Every structure is written in structure tokens, then in C-alpha cells.
Amino acid sequence: MIDAPVSGGTAGAQAGTLTFIVGGEEDALECARPVLQAMGKNIFHVGASGAGQVAKLCNNMALGVIMAVTGEAIALGVAHGLDPKVLSQMMAVSTGRSWATEVCNPWPGVLENAPASRGYSGGFGSDLMLKDMGLAVEAAMSVGASVPLGEVARNLYSMNHQAGRGKLDFSSVVQLITSEK
């Protein structure tokens, strides 16, 4: 038996490019490898049983924080009169580069295929990100680890839920700090 959460979302599933984050014994992984390879392009064995779940939470905590701060940075630029598309393009090839600037930009109209450009429909739901952020904070507490940015981001996704955007893509968190409220 292995635990093998995925990263890559619905687009990765459709394209067969998922990343599998595997916890469990090496022999069990080798038995499952052909099945996983048929659905994805990356397989990471991160440790014993349960480690896949922890690694997935770590990844999603980083993603949640990065999305929130990317939206905040773009909102700051827009407030100063910058074009969000040009700002995002600059960030995507500079030190602010991330999945949020290149694939799932939180600002409407910047990336044609991003949920933000479709009214925040599709993608990874904000309520799912809230759940994962909560699980990451709980995991940190269980071992006495400090995740202050994770806690702040969890609170932001909670506020996004309370604002009625829980079913929208998690990039809708940007609406907490824009005039699109």
C-alpha cells in the first residue's frame, strides 16, 4: 500500500502529466509505478507511509501563500497605475517568478486560460485550498513547527470562503484586496 497524492490539477490529469507524491515502502511503489507512469510524468518517493500526504500539504501550503502574495503584489502595481499583464510578464521572468505568474495568474485578463479570466471558474476550489491550508497548519502544530505565513494564508482563504467565494478557484483570494469585492 502507498499513499500517492497528486499535483497538477485537472489539466495535468487530462494531459497525463500529473506529479505523484508517494509515501510507502519502495517495493510497494515499484509495484504501482507502471500505473502511476501511465497517468503522470513525475513520481517522487518522499518517505514512509503517510509521507506523501505531508509532502502534498507542504506543496499546497506554499502554493496558497504564493498565490495570495502574487495577487497582492499585482494589486499594488495596479493601484499605482501599472498594467497587470505587463507587470505579470515582468514578474514571470524575474525573481517573482512562480506558477501563479506563469500558469494560474490571479488577475483577470492576464492569462487567457487562467480561472481568473473565466470569472474564477474551474481550477482548484478556494474551499479545497482552505482545507489544505488548515491541514498544513494542523500538521505543523502536531510537531511543534512554526508556519506563520501558512497561518496567515489559511485565514485569507477562510475570509474568501466567508465572502462567498469558496466554490471559485483559489486565485479568487485576490478579490479580498481589490475593488472587485
PDB file of C-alpha atoms in Angstrom:
ATOM      1  CA  MET A   1       0.000   0.000   0.000  1.00  0.00           C
ATOM      2  CA  ILE A   2       1.178   3.514  -0.819  1.00  0.00           C
ATOM      3  CA  ASP A   3      -0.234   6.981  -0.384  1.00  0.00           C
ATOM      4  CA  ALA A   4       0.144   8.882  -3.628  1.00  0.00           C
ATOM      5  CA  PRO A   5      -1.496  12.309  -3.693  1.00  0.00           C
ATOM      6  CA  VAL A   6      -1.063  14.244  -6.916  1.00  0.00           C
ATOM      7  CA  SER A   7      -0.103  17.695  -8.073  1.00  0.00           C
ATOM      8  CA  GLY A   8      -1.034  19.093 -11.445  1.00  0.00           C
ATOM      9  CA  GLY A   9      -4.762  19.613 -11.188  1.00  0.00           C
ATOM     10  CA  THR A  10      -7.386  18.712 -13.722  1.00  0.00           C
ATOM     11  CA  ALA A  11      -5.205  19.943 -16.603  1.00  0.00           C
ATOM     12  CA  GLY A  12      -2.396  17.605 -15.518  1.00  0.00           C
ATOM     13  CA  ALA A  13      -4.833  14.719 -15.233  1.00  0.00           C
ATOM     14  CA  GLN A  14      -6.182  15.339 -18.727  1.00  0.00           C
ATOM     15  CA  ALA A  15      -2.693  15.685 -20.199  1.00  0.00           C
ATOM     16  CA  GLY A  16      -1.238  12.720 -18.289  1.00  0.00           C
ATOM     17  CA  THR A  17       1.410  14.960 -16.710  1.00  0.00           C
ATOM     18  CA  LEU A  18       0.498  14.620 -13.032  1.00  0.00           C
ATOM     19  CA  THR A  19       3.145  14.555 -10.339  1.00  0.00           C
ATOM     20  CA  PHE A  20       2.718  11.719  -7.841  1.00  0.00           C
ATOM     21  CA  ILE A  21       3.976  12.301  -4.314  1.00  0.00           C
ATOM     22  CA  VAL A  22       4.424   8.820  -2.869  1.00  0.00           C
ATOM     23  CA  GLY A  23       4.734   7.592   0.674  1.00  0.00           C
ATOM     24  CA  GLY A  24       5.244   3.915   1.446  1.00  0.00           C
ATOM     25  CA  GLU A  25       7.687   1.065   1.068  1.00  0.00           C
ATOM     26  CA  GLU A  26       9.936   1.058  -2.010  1.00  0.00           C
ATOM     27  CA  ASP A  27       8.690  -2.403  -3.070  1.00  0.00           C
ATOM     28  CA  ALA A  28       5.080  -1.217  -2.978  1.00  0.00           C
ATOM     29  CA  LEU A  29       5.980   1.811  -5.083  1.00  0.00           C
ATOM     30  CA  GLU A  30       7.703  -0.385  -7.665  1.00  0.00           C
ATOM     31  CA  CYS A  31       4.535  -2.485  -7.965  1.00  0.00           C
ATOM     32  CA  ALA A  32       2.461   0.656  -8.512  1.00  0.00           C
ATOM     33  CA  ARG A  33       4.978   2.504 -10.719  1.00  0.00           C
ATOM     34  CA  PRO A  34       3.592   1.296 -14.109  1.00  0.00           C
ATOM     35  CA  VAL A  35       0.101   2.509 -13.185  1.00  0.00           C
ATOM     36  CA  LEU A  36       1.397   5.851 -11.924  1.00  0.00           C
ATOM     37  CA  GLN A  37       3.578   6.322 -15.034  1.00  0.00           C
ATOM     38  CA  ALA A  38       0.513   5.850 -17.224  1.00  0.00           C
ATOM     39  CA  MET A  39      -1.097   8.878 -15.569  1.00  0.00           C
ATOM     40  CA  GLY A  40       1.802  11.149 -14.789  1.00  0.00           C
ATOM     41  CA  LYS A  41       5.298  12.231 -15.677  1.00  0.00           C
ATOM     42  CA  ASN A  42       6.852  12.748 -12.224  1.00  0.00           C
ATOM     43  CA  ILE A  43       6.985  10.301  -9.338  1.00  0.00           C
ATOM     44  CA  PHE A  44       8.618  11.345  -6.075  1.00  0.00           C
ATOM     45  CA  HIS A  45       9.131   8.794  -3.312  1.00  0.00           C
ATOM     46  CA  VAL A  46       9.211  11.061  -0.262  1.00  0.00           C
ATOM     47  CA  GLY A  47       9.361   8.506   2.553  1.00  0.00           C
ATOM     48  CA  ALA A  48       7.361   6.044   4.591  1.00  0.00           C
ATOM     49  CA  SER A  49       3.598   5.595   4.568  1.00  0.00           C
ATOM     50  CA  GLY A  50       1.919   8.946   5.170  1.00  0.00           C
ATOM     51  CA  ALA A  51       4.856  10.989   3.891  1.00  0.00           C
ATOM     52  CA  GLY A  52       3.116  11.580   0.559  1.00  0.00           C
ATOM     53  CA  GLN A  53       0.252  13.311   2.339  1.00  0.00           C
ATOM     54  CA  VAL A  54       2.618  15.507   4.353  1.00  0.00           C
ATOM     55  CA  ALA A  55       4.630  16.471   1.260  1.00  0.00           C
ATOM     56  CA  LYS A  56       1.402  17.341  -0.592  1.00  0.00           C
ATOM     57  CA  LEU A  57       0.345  19.583   2.303  1.00  0.00           C
ATOM     58  CA  CYS A  58       3.742  21.307   2.217  1.00  0.00           C
ATOM     59  CA  ASN A  59       3.382  21.915  -1.526  1.00  0.00           C
ATOM     60  CA  ASN A  60      -0.155  23.230  -1.227  1.00  0.00           C
ATOM     61  CA  MET A  61       0.749  25.464   1.718  1.00  0.00           C
ATOM     62  CA  ALA A  62       3.492  27.052  -0.409  1.00  0.00           C
ATOM     63  CA  LEU A  63       1.087  27.376  -3.347  1.00  0.00           C
ATOM     64  CA  GLY A  64      -1.587  29.024  -1.199  1.00  0.00           C
ATOM     65  CA  VAL A  65       0.878  31.567   0.209  1.00  0.00           C
ATOM     66  CA  ILE A  66       2.416  32.243  -3.221  1.00  0.00           C
ATOM     67  CA  MET A  67      -0.984  32.792  -4.861  1.00  0.00           C
ATOM     68  CA  ALA A  68      -2.086  35.215  -2.149  1.00  0.00           C
ATOM     69  CA  VAL A  69       1.109  37.262  -2.259  1.00  0.00           C
ATOM     70  CA  THR A  70       1.177  37.285  -6.080  1.00  0.00           C
ATOM     71  CA  GLY A  71      -2.335  38.718  -6.133  1.00  0.00           C
ATOM     72  CA  GLU A  72      -1.381  41.257  -3.502  1.00  0.00           C
ATOM     73  CA  ALA A  73       1.724  42.328  -5.455  1.00  0.00           C
ATOM     74  CA  ILE A  74      -0.227  42.724  -8.701  1.00  0.00           C
ATOM     75  CA  ALA A  75      -2.936  44.689  -6.873  1.00  0.00           C
ATOM     76  CA  LEU A  76      -0.254  47.039  -5.535  1.00  0.00           C
ATOM     77  CA  GLY A  77       1.073  47.591  -9.044  1.00  0.00           C
ATOM     78  CA  VAL A  78      -2.410  48.194 -10.438  1.00  0.00           C
ATOM     79  CA  ALA A  79      -3.109  50.686  -7.630  1.00  0.00           C
ATOM     80  CA  HIS A  80      -0.052  52.582  -8.887  1.00  0.00           C
ATOM     81  CA  GLY A  81      -1.327  52.537 -12.462  1.00  0.00           C
ATOM     82  CA  LEU A  82       0.672  49.594 -13.802  1.00  0.00           C
ATOM     83  CA  ASP A  83      -0.760  47.281 -16.441  1.00  0.00           C
ATOM     84  CA  PRO A  84      -1.337  43.935 -14.667  1.00  0.00           C
ATOM     85  CA  LYS A  85      -0.418  41.981 -17.797  1.00  0.00           C
ATOM     86  CA  VAL A  86       2.916  43.750 -18.280  1.00  0.00           C
ATOM     87  CA  LEU A  87       3.678  43.546 -14.556  1.00  0.00           C
ATOM     88  CA  SER A  88       2.895  39.811 -14.555  1.00  0.00           C
ATOM     89  CA  GLN A  89       5.051  39.231 -17.641  1.00  0.00           C
ATOM     90  CA  MET A  90       7.955  41.031 -15.957  1.00  0.00           C
ATOM     91  CA  MET A  91       7.490  39.058 -12.743  1.00  0.00           C
ATOM     92  CA  ALA A  92       7.302  35.775 -14.686  1.00  0.00           C
ATOM     93  CA  VAL A  93      10.861  36.254 -15.949  1.00  0.00           C
ATOM     94  CA  SER A  94      12.239  37.858 -12.797  1.00  0.00           C
ATOM     95  CA  THR A  95      12.704  36.859  -9.181  1.00  0.00           C
ATOM     96  CA  GLY A  96       8.936  36.957  -8.566  1.00  0.00           C
ATOM     97  CA  ARG A  97       8.528  34.053 -10.972  1.00  0.00           C
ATOM     98  CA  SER A  98       6.111  31.302  -9.902  1.00  0.00           C
ATOM     99  CA  TRP A  99       3.341  29.037 -11.074  1.00  0.00           C
ATOM    100  CA  ALA A 100       0.970  31.850 -10.090  1.00  0.00           C
ATOM    101  CA  THR A 101       2.601  34.308 -12.502  1.00  0.00           C
ATOM    102  CA  GLU A 102       3.019  31.856 -15.371  1.00  0.00           C
ATOM    103  CA  VAL A 103       0.127  29.377 -15.301  1.00  0.00           C
ATOM    104  CA  CYS A 104      -2.682  30.479 -12.984  1.00  0.00           C
ATOM    105  CA  ASN A 105      -2.338  34.242 -12.713  1.00  0.00           C
ATOM    106  CA  PRO A 106      -4.879  35.601 -10.208  1.00  0.00           C
ATOM    107  CA  TRP A 107      -5.600  38.790 -12.178  1.00  0.00           C
ATOM    108  CA  PRO A 108      -8.441  38.709 -14.742  1.00  0.00           C
ATOM    109  CA  GLY A 109      -7.349  39.101 -18.344  1.00  0.00           C
ATOM    110  CA  VAL A 110      -3.658  38.441 -17.779  1.00  0.00           C
ATOM    111  CA  LEU A 111      -3.652  34.793 -18.873  1.00  0.00           C
ATOM    112  CA  GLU A 112      -6.457  33.783 -21.208  1.00  0.00           C
ATOM    113  CA  ASN A 113      -6.757  30.209 -19.887  1.00  0.00           C
ATOM    114  CA  ALA A 114      -6.440  31.001 -16.165  1.00  0.00           C
ATOM    115  CA  PRO A 115      -9.544  30.721 -13.976  1.00  0.00           C
ATOM    116  CA  ALA A 116      -9.289  34.457 -13.180  1.00  0.00           C
ATOM    117  CA  SER A 117     -10.057  35.179 -16.834  1.00  0.00           C
ATOM    118  CA  ARG A 118     -13.162  32.962 -16.635  1.00  0.00           C
ATOM    119  CA  GLY A 119     -14.754  34.566 -13.596  1.00  0.00           C
ATOM    120  CA  TYR A 120     -12.591  32.345 -11.353  1.00  0.00           C
ATOM    121  CA  SER A 121     -14.450  29.254 -12.545  1.00  0.00           C
ATOM    122  CA  GLY A 122     -12.748  25.892 -12.797  1.00  0.00           C
ATOM    123  CA  GLY A 123      -9.380  25.144 -11.319  1.00  0.00           C
ATOM    124  CA  PHE A 124      -8.685  24.288  -7.690  1.00  0.00           C
ATOM    125  CA  GLY A 125     -11.503  25.420  -5.423  1.00  0.00           C
ATOM    126  CA  SER A 126     -10.857  28.001  -2.745  1.00  0.00           C
ATOM    127  CA  ASP A 127     -12.592  25.800  -0.163  1.00  0.00           C
ATOM    128  CA  LEU A 128     -10.210  22.958  -1.078  1.00  0.00           C
ATOM    129  CA  MET A 129      -7.259  25.291  -0.561  1.00  0.00           C
ATOM    130  CA  LEU A 130      -8.749  26.356   2.779  1.00  0.00           C
ATOM    131  CA  LYS A 131      -8.993  22.677   3.775  1.00  0.00           C
ATOM    132  CA  ASP A 132      -5.390  22.004   2.762  1.00  0.00           C
ATOM    133  CA  MET A 133      -4.110  25.139   4.478  1.00  0.00           C
ATOM    134  CA  GLY A 134      -5.913  24.068   7.645  1.00  0.00           C
ATOM    135  CA  LEU A 135      -4.443  20.574   7.423  1.00  0.00           C
ATOM    136  CA  ALA A 136      -0.957  22.040   6.910  1.00  0.00           C
ATOM    137  CA  VAL A 137      -1.323  24.272   9.973  1.00  0.00           C
ATOM    138  CA  GLU A 138      -2.574  21.270  11.995  1.00  0.00           C
ATOM    139  CA  ALA A 139       0.370  19.175  10.767  1.00  0.00           C
ATOM    140  CA  ALA A 140       2.746  21.914  11.862  1.00  0.00           C
ATOM    141  CA  MET A 141       1.139  22.118  15.286  1.00  0.00           C
ATOM    142  CA  SER A 142       1.381  18.341  15.726  1.00  0.00           C
ATOM    143  CA  VAL A 143       5.192  18.506  15.557  1.00  0.00           C
ATOM    144  CA  GLY A 144       5.699  21.944  17.069  1.00  0.00           C
ATOM    145  CA  ALA A 145       6.704  23.557  13.765  1.00  0.00           C
ATOM    146  CA  SER A 146       6.105  27.231  13.082  1.00  0.00           C
ATOM    147  CA  VAL A 147       4.249  28.209   9.899  1.00  0.00           C
ATOM    148  CA  PRO A 148       3.239  31.857  10.397  1.00  0.00           C
ATOM    149  CA  LEU A 149       2.767  32.588   6.683  1.00  0.00           C
ATOM    150  CA  GLY A 150       0.750  29.395   6.324  1.00  0.00           C
ATOM    151  CA  GLU A 151      -1.490  30.550   9.169  1.00  0.00           C
ATOM    152  CA  VAL A 152      -1.980  33.996   7.601  1.00  0.00           C
ATOM    153  CA  ALA A 153      -2.804  32.437   4.231  1.00  0.00           C
ATOM    154  CA  ARG A 154      -5.221  29.985   5.876  1.00  0.00           C
ATOM    155  CA  ASN A 155      -7.005  32.975   7.401  1.00  0.00           C
ATOM    156  CA  LEU A 156      -7.167  34.682   3.999  1.00  0.00           C
ATOM    157  CA  TYR A 157      -8.779  31.616   2.411  1.00  0.00           C
ATOM    158  CA  SER A 158     -11.196  31.468   5.340  1.00  0.00           C
ATOM    159  CA  MET A 159     -12.130  35.092   4.684  1.00  0.00           C
ATOM    160  CA  ASN A 160     -12.545  34.244   0.987  1.00  0.00           C
ATOM    161  CA  HIS A 161     -14.938  31.447   1.981  1.00  0.00           C
ATOM    162  CA  GLN A 162     -16.873  33.804   4.251  1.00  0.00           C
ATOM    163  CA  ALA A 163     -17.133  36.257   1.347  1.00  0.00           C
ATOM    164  CA  GLY A 164     -18.963  33.562  -0.638  1.00  0.00           C
ATOM    165  CA  ARG A 165     -16.111  32.593  -2.963  1.00  0.00           C
ATOM    166  CA  GLY A 166     -15.456  29.097  -1.626  1.00  0.00           C
ATOM    167  CA  LYS A 167     -16.578  27.359  -4.817  1.00  0.00           C
ATOM    168  CA  LEU A 168     -14.460  29.633  -7.030  1.00  0.00           C
ATOM    169  CA  ASP A 169     -10.842  28.952  -7.945  1.00  0.00           C
ATOM    170  CA  PHE A 170      -8.451  29.653  -5.090  1.00  0.00           C
ATOM    171  CA  SER A 171      -6.904  32.506  -7.086  1.00  0.00           C
ATOM    172  CA  SER A 172     -10.105  34.425  -6.274  1.00  0.00           C
ATOM    173  CA  VAL A 173      -8.406  35.224  -2.947  1.00  0.00           C
ATOM    174  CA  VAL A 174      -7.091  38.304  -4.783  1.00  0.00           C
ATOM    175  CA  GLN A 175     -10.598  39.724  -4.576  1.00  0.00           C
ATOM    176  CA  LEU A 176     -10.111  40.270  -0.847  1.00  0.00           C
ATOM    177  CA  ILE A 177      -7.765  43.150  -1.663  1.00  0.00           C
ATOM    178  CA  THR A 178      -9.207  44.533  -4.888  1.00  0.00           C
ATOM    179  CA  SER A 179     -12.167  46.655  -5.763  1.00  0.00           C
ATOM    180  CA  GLU A 180     -13.854  43.514  -7.208  1.00  0.00           C
ATOM    181  CA  LYS A 181     -15.230  42.639  -3.761  1.00  0.00           C
TER     182      LYS A 181
END
